[in-house]
Short mmCIF file of C-alpha atoms and ligand atoms in Angstrom, two decimals:
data_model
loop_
_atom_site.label_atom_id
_atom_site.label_comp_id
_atom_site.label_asym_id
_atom_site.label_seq_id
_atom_site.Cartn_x
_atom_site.Cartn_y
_atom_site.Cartn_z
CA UNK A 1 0.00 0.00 0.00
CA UNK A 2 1.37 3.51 -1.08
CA UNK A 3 2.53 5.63 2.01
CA UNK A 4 0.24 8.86 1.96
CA UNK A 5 2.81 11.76 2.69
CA UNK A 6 0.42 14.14 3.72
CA UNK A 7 -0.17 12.14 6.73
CA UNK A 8 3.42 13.52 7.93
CA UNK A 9 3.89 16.60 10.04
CA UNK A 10 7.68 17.59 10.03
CA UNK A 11 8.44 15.26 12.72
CA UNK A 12 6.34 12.21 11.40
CA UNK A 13 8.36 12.25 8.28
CA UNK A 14 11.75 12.97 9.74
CA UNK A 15 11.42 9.52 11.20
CA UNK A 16 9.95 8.24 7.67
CA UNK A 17 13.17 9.58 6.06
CA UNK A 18 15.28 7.25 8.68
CA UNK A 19 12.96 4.42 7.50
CA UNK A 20 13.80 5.07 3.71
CA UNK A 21 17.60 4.81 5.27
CA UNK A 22 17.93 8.75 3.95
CA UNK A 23 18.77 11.56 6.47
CA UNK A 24 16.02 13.49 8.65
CA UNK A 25 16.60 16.74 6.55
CA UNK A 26 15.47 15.22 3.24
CA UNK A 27 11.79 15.75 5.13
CA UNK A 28 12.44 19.58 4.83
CA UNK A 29 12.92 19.31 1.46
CA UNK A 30 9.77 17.45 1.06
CA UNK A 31 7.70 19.24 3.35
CA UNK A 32 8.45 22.36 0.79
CA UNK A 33 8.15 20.96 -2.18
CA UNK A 34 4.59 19.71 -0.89
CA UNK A 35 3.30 22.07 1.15
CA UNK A 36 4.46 25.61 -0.02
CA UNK A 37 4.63 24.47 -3.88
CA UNK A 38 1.71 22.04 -3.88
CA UNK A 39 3.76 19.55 -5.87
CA UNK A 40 2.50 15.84 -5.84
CA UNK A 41 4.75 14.61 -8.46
CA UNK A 42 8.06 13.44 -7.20
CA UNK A 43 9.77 13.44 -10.53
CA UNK A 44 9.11 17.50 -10.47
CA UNK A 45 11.74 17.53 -6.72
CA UNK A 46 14.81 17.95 -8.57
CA UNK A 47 16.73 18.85 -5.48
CA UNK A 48 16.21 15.18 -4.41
CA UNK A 49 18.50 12.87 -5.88
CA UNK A 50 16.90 10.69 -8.88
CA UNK A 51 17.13 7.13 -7.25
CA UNK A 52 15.33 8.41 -3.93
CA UNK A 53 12.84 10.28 -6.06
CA UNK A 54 12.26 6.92 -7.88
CA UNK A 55 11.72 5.19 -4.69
CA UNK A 56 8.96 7.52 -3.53
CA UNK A 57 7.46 7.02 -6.45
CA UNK A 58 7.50 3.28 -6.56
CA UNK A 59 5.78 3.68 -2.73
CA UNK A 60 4.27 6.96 -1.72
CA UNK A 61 1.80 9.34 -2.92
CA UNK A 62 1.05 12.55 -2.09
CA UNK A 63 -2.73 12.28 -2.08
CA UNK A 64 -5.57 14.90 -0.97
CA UNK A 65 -8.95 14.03 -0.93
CA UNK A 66 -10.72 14.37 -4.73
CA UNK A 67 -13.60 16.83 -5.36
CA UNK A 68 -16.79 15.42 -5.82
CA UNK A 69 -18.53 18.91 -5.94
CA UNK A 70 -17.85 23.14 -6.69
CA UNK A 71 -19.84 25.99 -5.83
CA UNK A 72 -19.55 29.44 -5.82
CA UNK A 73 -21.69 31.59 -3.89
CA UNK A 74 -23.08 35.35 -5.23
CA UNK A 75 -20.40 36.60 -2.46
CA UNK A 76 -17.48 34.69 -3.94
CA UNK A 77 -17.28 32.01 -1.18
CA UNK A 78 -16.55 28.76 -2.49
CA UNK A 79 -17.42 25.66 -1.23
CA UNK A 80 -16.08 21.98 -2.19
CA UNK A 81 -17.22 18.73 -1.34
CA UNK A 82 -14.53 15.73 -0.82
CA UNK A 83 -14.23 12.58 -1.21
CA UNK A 84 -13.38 10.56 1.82
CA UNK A 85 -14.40 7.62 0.57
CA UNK A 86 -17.47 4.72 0.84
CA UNK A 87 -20.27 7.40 -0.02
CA UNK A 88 -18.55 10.13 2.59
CA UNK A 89 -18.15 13.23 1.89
CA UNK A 90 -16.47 16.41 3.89
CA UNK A 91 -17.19 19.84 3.08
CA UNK A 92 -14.39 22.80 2.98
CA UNK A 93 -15.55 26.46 2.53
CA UNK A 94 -13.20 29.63 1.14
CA UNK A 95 -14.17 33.31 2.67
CA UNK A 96 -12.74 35.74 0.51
CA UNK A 97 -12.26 39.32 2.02
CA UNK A 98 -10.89 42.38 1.19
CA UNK A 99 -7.42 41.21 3.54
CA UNK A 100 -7.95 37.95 3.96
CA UNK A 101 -8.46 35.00 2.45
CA UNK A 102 -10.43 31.88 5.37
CA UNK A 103 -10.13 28.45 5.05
CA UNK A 104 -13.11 26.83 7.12
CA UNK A 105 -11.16 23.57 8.00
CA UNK A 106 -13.22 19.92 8.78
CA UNK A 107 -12.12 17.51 11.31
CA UNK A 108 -14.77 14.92 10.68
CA UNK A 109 -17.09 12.88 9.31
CA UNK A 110 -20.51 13.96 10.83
CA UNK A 111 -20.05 14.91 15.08
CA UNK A 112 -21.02 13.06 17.89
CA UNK A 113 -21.93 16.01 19.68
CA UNK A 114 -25.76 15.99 18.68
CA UNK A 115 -25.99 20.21 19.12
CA UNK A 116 -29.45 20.41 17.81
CA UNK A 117 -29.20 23.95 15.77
CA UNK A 118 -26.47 22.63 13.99
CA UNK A 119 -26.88 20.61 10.43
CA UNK A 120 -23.19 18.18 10.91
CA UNK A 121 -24.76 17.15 14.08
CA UNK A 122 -28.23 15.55 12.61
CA UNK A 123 -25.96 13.61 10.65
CA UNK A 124 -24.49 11.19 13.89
CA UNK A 125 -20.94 10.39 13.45
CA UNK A 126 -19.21 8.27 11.04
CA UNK A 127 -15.18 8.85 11.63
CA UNK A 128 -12.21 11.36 11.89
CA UNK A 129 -10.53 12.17 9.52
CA UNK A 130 -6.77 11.66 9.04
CA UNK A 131 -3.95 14.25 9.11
CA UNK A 132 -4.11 14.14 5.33
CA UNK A 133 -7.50 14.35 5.19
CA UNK A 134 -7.33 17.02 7.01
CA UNK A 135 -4.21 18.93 5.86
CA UNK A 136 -5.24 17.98 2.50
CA UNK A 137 -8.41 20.06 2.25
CA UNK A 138 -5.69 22.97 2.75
CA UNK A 139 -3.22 21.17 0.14
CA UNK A 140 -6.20 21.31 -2.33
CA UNK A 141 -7.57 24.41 -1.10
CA UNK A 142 -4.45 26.29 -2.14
CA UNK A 143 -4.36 24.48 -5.49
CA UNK A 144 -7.09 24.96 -6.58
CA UNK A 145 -7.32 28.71 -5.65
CA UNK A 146 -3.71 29.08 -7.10
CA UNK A 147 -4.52 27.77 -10.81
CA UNK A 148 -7.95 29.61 -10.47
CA UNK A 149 -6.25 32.97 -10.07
CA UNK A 150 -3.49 31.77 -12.68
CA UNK A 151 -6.43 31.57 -15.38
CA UNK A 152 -7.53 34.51 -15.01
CA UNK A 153 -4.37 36.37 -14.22
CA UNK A 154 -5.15 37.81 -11.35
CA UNK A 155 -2.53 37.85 -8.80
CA UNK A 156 -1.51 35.99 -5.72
CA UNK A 157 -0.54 37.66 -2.03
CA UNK A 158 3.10 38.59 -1.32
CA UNK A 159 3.67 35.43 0.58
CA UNK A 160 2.32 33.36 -3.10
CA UNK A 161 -0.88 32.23 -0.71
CA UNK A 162 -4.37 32.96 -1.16
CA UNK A 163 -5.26 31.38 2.04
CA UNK A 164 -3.83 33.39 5.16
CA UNK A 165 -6.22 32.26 7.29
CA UNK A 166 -7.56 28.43 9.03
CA UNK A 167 -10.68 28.22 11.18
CA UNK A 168 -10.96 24.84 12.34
CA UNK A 169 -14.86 25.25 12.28
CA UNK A 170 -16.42 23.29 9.61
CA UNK A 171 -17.79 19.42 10.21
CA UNK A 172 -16.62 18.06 13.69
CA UNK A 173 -15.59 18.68 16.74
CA UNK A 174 -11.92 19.20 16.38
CA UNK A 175 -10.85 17.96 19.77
CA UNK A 176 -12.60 14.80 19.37
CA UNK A 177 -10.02 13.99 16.81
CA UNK A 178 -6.85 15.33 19.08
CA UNK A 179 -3.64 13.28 17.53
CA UNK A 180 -4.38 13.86 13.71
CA UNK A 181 -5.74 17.84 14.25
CA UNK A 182 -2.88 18.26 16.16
CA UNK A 183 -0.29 17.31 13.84
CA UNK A 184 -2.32 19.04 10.71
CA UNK A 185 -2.29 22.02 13.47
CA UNK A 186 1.62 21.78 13.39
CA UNK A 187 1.38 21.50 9.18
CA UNK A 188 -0.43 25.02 9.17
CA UNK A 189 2.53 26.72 11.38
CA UNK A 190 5.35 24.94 9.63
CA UNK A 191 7.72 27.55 8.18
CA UNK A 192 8.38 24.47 5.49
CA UNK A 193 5.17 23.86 4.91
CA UNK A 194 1.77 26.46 5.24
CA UNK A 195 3.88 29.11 8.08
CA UNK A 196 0.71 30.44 9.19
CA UNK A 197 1.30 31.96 12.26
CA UNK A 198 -0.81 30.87 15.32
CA UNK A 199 -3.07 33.53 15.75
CA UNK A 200 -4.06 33.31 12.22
CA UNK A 201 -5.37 29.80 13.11
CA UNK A 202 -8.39 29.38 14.81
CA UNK A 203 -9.91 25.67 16.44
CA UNK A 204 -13.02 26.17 17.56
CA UNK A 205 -14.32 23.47 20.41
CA UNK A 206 -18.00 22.62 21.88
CA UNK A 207 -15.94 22.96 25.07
CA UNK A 208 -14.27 19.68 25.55
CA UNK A 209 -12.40 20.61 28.76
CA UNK A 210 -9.62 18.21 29.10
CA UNK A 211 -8.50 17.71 25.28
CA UNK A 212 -8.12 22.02 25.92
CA UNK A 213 -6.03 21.99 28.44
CA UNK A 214 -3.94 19.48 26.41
CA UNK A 215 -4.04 21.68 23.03
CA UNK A 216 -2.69 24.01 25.43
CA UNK A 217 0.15 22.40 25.97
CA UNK A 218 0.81 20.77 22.69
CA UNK A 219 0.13 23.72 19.96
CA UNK A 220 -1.85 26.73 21.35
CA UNK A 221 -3.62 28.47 18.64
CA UNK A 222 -6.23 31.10 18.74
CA UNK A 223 -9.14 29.72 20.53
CA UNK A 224 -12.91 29.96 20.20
CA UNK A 225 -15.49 28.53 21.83
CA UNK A 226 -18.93 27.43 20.82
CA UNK A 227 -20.75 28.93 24.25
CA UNK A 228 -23.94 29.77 22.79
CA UNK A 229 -26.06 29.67 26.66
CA UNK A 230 -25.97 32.21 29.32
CA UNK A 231 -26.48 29.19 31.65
CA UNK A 232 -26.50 25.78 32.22
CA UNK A 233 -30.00 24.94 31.80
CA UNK A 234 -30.00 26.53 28.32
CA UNK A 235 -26.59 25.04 27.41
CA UNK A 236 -27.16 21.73 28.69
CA UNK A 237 -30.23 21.69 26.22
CA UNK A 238 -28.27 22.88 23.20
CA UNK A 239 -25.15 21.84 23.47
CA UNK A 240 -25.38 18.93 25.13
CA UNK A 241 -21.51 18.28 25.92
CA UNK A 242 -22.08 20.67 28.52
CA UNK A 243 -23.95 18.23 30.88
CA UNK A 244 -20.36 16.57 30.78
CA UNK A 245 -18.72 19.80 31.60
CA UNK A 246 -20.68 22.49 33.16
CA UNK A 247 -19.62 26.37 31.87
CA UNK A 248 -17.59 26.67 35.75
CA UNK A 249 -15.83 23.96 34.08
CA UNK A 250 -15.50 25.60 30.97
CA UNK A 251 -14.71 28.69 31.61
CA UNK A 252 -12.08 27.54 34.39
CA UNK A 253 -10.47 25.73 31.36
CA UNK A 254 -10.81 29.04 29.25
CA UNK A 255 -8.41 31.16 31.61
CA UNK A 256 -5.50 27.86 31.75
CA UNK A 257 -5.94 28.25 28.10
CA UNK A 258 -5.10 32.22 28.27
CA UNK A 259 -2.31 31.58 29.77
CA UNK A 260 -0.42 29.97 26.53
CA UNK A 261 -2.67 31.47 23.86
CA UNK A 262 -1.25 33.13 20.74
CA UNK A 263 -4.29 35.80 21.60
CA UNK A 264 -5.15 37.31 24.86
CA UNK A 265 -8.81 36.36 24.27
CA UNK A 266 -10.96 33.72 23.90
CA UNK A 267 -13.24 34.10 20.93
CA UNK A 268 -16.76 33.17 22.51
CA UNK A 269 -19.28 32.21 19.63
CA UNK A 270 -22.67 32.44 20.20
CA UNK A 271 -25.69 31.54 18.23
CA UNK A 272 -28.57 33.67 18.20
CA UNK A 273 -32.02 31.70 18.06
CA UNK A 274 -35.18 32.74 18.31
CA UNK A 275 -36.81 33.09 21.81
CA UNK A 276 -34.30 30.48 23.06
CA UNK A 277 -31.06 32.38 23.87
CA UNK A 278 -31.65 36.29 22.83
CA UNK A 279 -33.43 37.72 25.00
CA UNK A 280 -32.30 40.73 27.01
CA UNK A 281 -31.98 39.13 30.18
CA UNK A 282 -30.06 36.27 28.71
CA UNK A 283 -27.02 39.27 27.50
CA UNK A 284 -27.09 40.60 31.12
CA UNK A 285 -27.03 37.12 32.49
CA UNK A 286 -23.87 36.11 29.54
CA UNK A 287 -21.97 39.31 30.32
CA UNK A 288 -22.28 38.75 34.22
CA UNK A 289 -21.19 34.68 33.51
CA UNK A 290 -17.76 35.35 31.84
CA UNK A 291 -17.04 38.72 33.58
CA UNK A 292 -13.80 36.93 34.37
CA UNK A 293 -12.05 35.91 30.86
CA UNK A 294 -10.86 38.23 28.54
CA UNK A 295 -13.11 37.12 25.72
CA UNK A 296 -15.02 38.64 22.74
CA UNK A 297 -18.48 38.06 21.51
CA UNK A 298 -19.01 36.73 17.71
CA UNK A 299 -22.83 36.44 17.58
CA UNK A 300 -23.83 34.10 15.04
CA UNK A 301 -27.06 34.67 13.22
CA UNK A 302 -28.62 31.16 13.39
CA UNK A 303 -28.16 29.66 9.89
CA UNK A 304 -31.17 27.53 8.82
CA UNK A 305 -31.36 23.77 7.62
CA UNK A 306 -34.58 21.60 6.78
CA UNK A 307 -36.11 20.34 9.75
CA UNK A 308 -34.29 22.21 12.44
CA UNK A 309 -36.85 22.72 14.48
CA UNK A 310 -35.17 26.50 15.24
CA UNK A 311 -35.58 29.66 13.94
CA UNK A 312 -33.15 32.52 13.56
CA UNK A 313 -32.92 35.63 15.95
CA UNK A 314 -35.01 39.14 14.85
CA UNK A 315 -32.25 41.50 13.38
CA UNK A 316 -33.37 43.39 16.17
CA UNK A 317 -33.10 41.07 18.66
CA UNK A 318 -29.22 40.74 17.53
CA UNK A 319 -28.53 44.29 17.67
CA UNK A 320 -30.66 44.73 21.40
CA UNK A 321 -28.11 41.88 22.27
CA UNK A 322 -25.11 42.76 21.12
CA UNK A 323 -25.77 46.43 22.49
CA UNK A 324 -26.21 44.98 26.18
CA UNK A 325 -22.56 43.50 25.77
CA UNK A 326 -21.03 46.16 24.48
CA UNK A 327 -23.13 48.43 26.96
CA UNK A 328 -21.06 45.58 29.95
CA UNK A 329 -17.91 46.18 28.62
CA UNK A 330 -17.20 44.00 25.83
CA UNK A 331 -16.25 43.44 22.60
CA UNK A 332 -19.35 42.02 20.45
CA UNK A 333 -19.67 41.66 16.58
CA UNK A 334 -22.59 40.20 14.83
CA UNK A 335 -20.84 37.12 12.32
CA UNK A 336 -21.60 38.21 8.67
CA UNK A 337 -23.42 35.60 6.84
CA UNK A 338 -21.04 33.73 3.98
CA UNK A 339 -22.19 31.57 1.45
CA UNK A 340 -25.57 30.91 2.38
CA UNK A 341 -26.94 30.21 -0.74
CA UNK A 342 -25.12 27.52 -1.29
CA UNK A 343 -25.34 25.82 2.58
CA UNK A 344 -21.77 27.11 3.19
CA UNK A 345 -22.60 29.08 6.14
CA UNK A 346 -21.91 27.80 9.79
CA UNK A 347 -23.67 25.26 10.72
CA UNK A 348 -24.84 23.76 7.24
CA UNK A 349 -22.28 21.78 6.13
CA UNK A 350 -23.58 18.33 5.85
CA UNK A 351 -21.49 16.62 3.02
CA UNK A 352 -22.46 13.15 2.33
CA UNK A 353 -21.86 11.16 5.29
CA UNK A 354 -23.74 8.06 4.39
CA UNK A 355 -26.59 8.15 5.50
CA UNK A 356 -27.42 7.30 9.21
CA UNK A 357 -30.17 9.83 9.79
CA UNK A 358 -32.32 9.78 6.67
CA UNK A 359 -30.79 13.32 5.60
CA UNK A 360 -32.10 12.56 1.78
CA UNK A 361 -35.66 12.68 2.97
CA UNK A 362 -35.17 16.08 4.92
CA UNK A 363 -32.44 17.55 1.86
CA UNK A 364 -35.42 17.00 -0.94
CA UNK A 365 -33.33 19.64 -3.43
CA UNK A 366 -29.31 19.08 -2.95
CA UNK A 367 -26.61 20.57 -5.06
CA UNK A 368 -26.48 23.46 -7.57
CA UNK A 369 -24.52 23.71 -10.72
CA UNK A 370 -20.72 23.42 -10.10
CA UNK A 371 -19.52 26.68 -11.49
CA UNK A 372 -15.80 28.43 -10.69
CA UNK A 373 -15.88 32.09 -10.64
CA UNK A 374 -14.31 33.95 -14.33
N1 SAH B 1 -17.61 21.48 16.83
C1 SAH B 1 -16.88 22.72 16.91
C2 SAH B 1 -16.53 23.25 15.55
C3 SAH B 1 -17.72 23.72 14.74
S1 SAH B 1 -17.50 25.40 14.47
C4 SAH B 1 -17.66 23.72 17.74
O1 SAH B 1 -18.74 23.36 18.18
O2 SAH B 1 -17.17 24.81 18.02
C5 SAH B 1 -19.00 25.87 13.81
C6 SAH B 1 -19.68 26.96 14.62
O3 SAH B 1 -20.96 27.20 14.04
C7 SAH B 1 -19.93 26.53 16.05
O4 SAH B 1 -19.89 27.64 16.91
C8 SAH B 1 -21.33 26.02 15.94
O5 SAH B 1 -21.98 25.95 17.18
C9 SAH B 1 -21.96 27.02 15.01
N2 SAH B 1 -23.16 26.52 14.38
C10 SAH B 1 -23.57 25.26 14.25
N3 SAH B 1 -24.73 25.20 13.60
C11 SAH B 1 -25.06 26.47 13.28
C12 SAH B 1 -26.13 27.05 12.56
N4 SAH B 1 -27.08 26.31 12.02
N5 SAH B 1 -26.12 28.38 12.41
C13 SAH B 1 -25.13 29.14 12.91
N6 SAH B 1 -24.09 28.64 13.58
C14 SAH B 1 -24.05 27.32 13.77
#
């Protein structure tokens, strides 16, 4: 069986250099011709001698997942669907701005989590994916983006990337899959490979308290957390994890995290739904709960999906919200809506996880013409 090299963070294929009897360094080499020129054809690494070039080719690949599916939203957000094999699929979303360029980053197939707003969930859990599953949505990302621009001239950043930015906030719950996001963490800051630095990489958790504490330790990136209640009883309703560990818990875990963080805040996401969470006393009751972590509010306008059950927040209601935070103290933004009209927006990525949960009935109209922007 071919050896898949984006399974390899710097260290991982250091030791698969020894095993090839070459030295450590030759994984430098590779790293850059993979990661920072997207190159999957060894006989293109000329600064690797021909016989060892050979060798990989005879047993390793460099292999991201395929695209099954395209599309382009009005607001140029892109959105591709991947093949992770037997009828799965993962979704990966692109968020141009004006300075930036997001990658919204998947950890795995379907979540176990069962948060009821939230599309991934309904579809139970099939399996993480792999470090080059997961680096390789980034691999393709940049490909794809890079021969995109190419045809149509335009050009590329100063640093020859188009993404600058990871959220690890698309299907999954990143911490659930600790060891591979981890070393696909260590991928994205690799000065051979994607050199992203760490606050320009965000994970984004449910709130599993002991697998933070660990990320902590092992490669701190910018944090934000999915905290969407003002209280238990609301949180333990819609985000269930929380019966596990309790927002004292949580927000204990959110201050050890501070202390190694690339950002002196914790980015607290919060989903605005109708007559559940917004209310004016639930702000008061959110801004007196985390009066002791440096944090920010993102409030996230609840994005809908057949057979939710929810409905999204007032416009009002969002603004009367965010107002009371800002009114305690705090920094507050309403989350702009990407990509909605193609189901790229938080929340509604469902890919094709086969099918434990009788999506097809809900989904009766699926995709739209695969189209790449001129
Ligand atoms: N499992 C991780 C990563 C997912 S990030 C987490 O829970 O943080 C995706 C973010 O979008 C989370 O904050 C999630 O709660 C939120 N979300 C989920 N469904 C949504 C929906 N339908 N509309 C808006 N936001 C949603």
């Amino acid at each position: 069986m071919s050896v898949n090299l984006l399974n390899y963070d710097a260290a991982g294929l250091a030791e698969l250099m020894v095993q090839y009897g070459e030295k450590p360094f030759r994984a430098k080499q590779l790293l850059k011709w993979i990661h920072q020129r997207g190159e999957a054809d060894f006989a293109q690494m000329t600064d690797i001698a021909k016989t060892f070039r050979e060798k990989l080719a005879a047993g390793a690949e460099v292999k991201a997942p395929a695209m099954l599916a395209e599309q382009i939203a009005s607001d140029g957000t892109a959105k591709w669907l991947l093949d992770v094999g037997v009828g799965n699929g993962i979704e990966t979303v692109f968020i141009p701005e004006d300075d930036r360029g997001t990658l919204c980053v998947s950890s795995q197939v379907g979540c176990a989590l069962d948060c009821g707003f939230c599309s991934t969930a309904k579809q139970g859990f099939n399996r993480n994916l792999s470090v080059g599953e997961i680096i390789g949505q980034l691999w393709w990302a940049e490909n794809r983006l890079t021969a995109a621009q190419a045809r149509v001239g335009a050009p590329v950043n100063e640093d020859n990337r188009i993404v600058t930015n990871v959220v690890m906030m698309g299907m999954g719950e990143p911490l659930a899959n600790f060891e591979n996001v981890v070393a696909a963490l260590r991928l994205m800051l690799d000065d051979n490979a994607y050199g992203l630095s760490r606050r320009r990489v965000t994970l984004s958790t449910s709130g599993i308290v002991p697998a933070m504490d660990r990320l902590r330790d092992a490669c701190p990136v910018a944090l934000a957390v999915s905290l969407h209640a003002p209280n238990d009883a609301i949180r333990d309703e819609i985000v269930p994890i929380n019966k596990k560990y309790p927002l004292k818990e949580l927000l204990a875990a959110c201050n050890r995290y501070l202390e190694k963080a690339p950002r002196d805040f914790i980015t607290f996401e919060y989903v605005m739904l109708d007559g559940v969470n917004d209310q004016p006393e639930h702000a008061r009751q959110l801004a007196e709960l985390v009066r002791h972590v440096p944090c920010k509010f993102n409030l996230i306008p609840w994005n809908p999906f057949p057979g939710a059950g929810y409905n999204r927040s007032g416009r009002d209601a969002i603004l009367a919200f965010r107002d009371i935070l800002i009114d305690a103290g705090y920094v507050a933004t309403v989350r702009k809506t990407r990509g909605d009209d193609i189901d790229a927006a938080c929340g509604q990525l469902a890919g094709q996880v086969k099918d434990k949960t009788r999506r097809a009935e809900r989904h009766a109209v699926e995709t739209k013409p695969i189209i790449f922007r001129p």
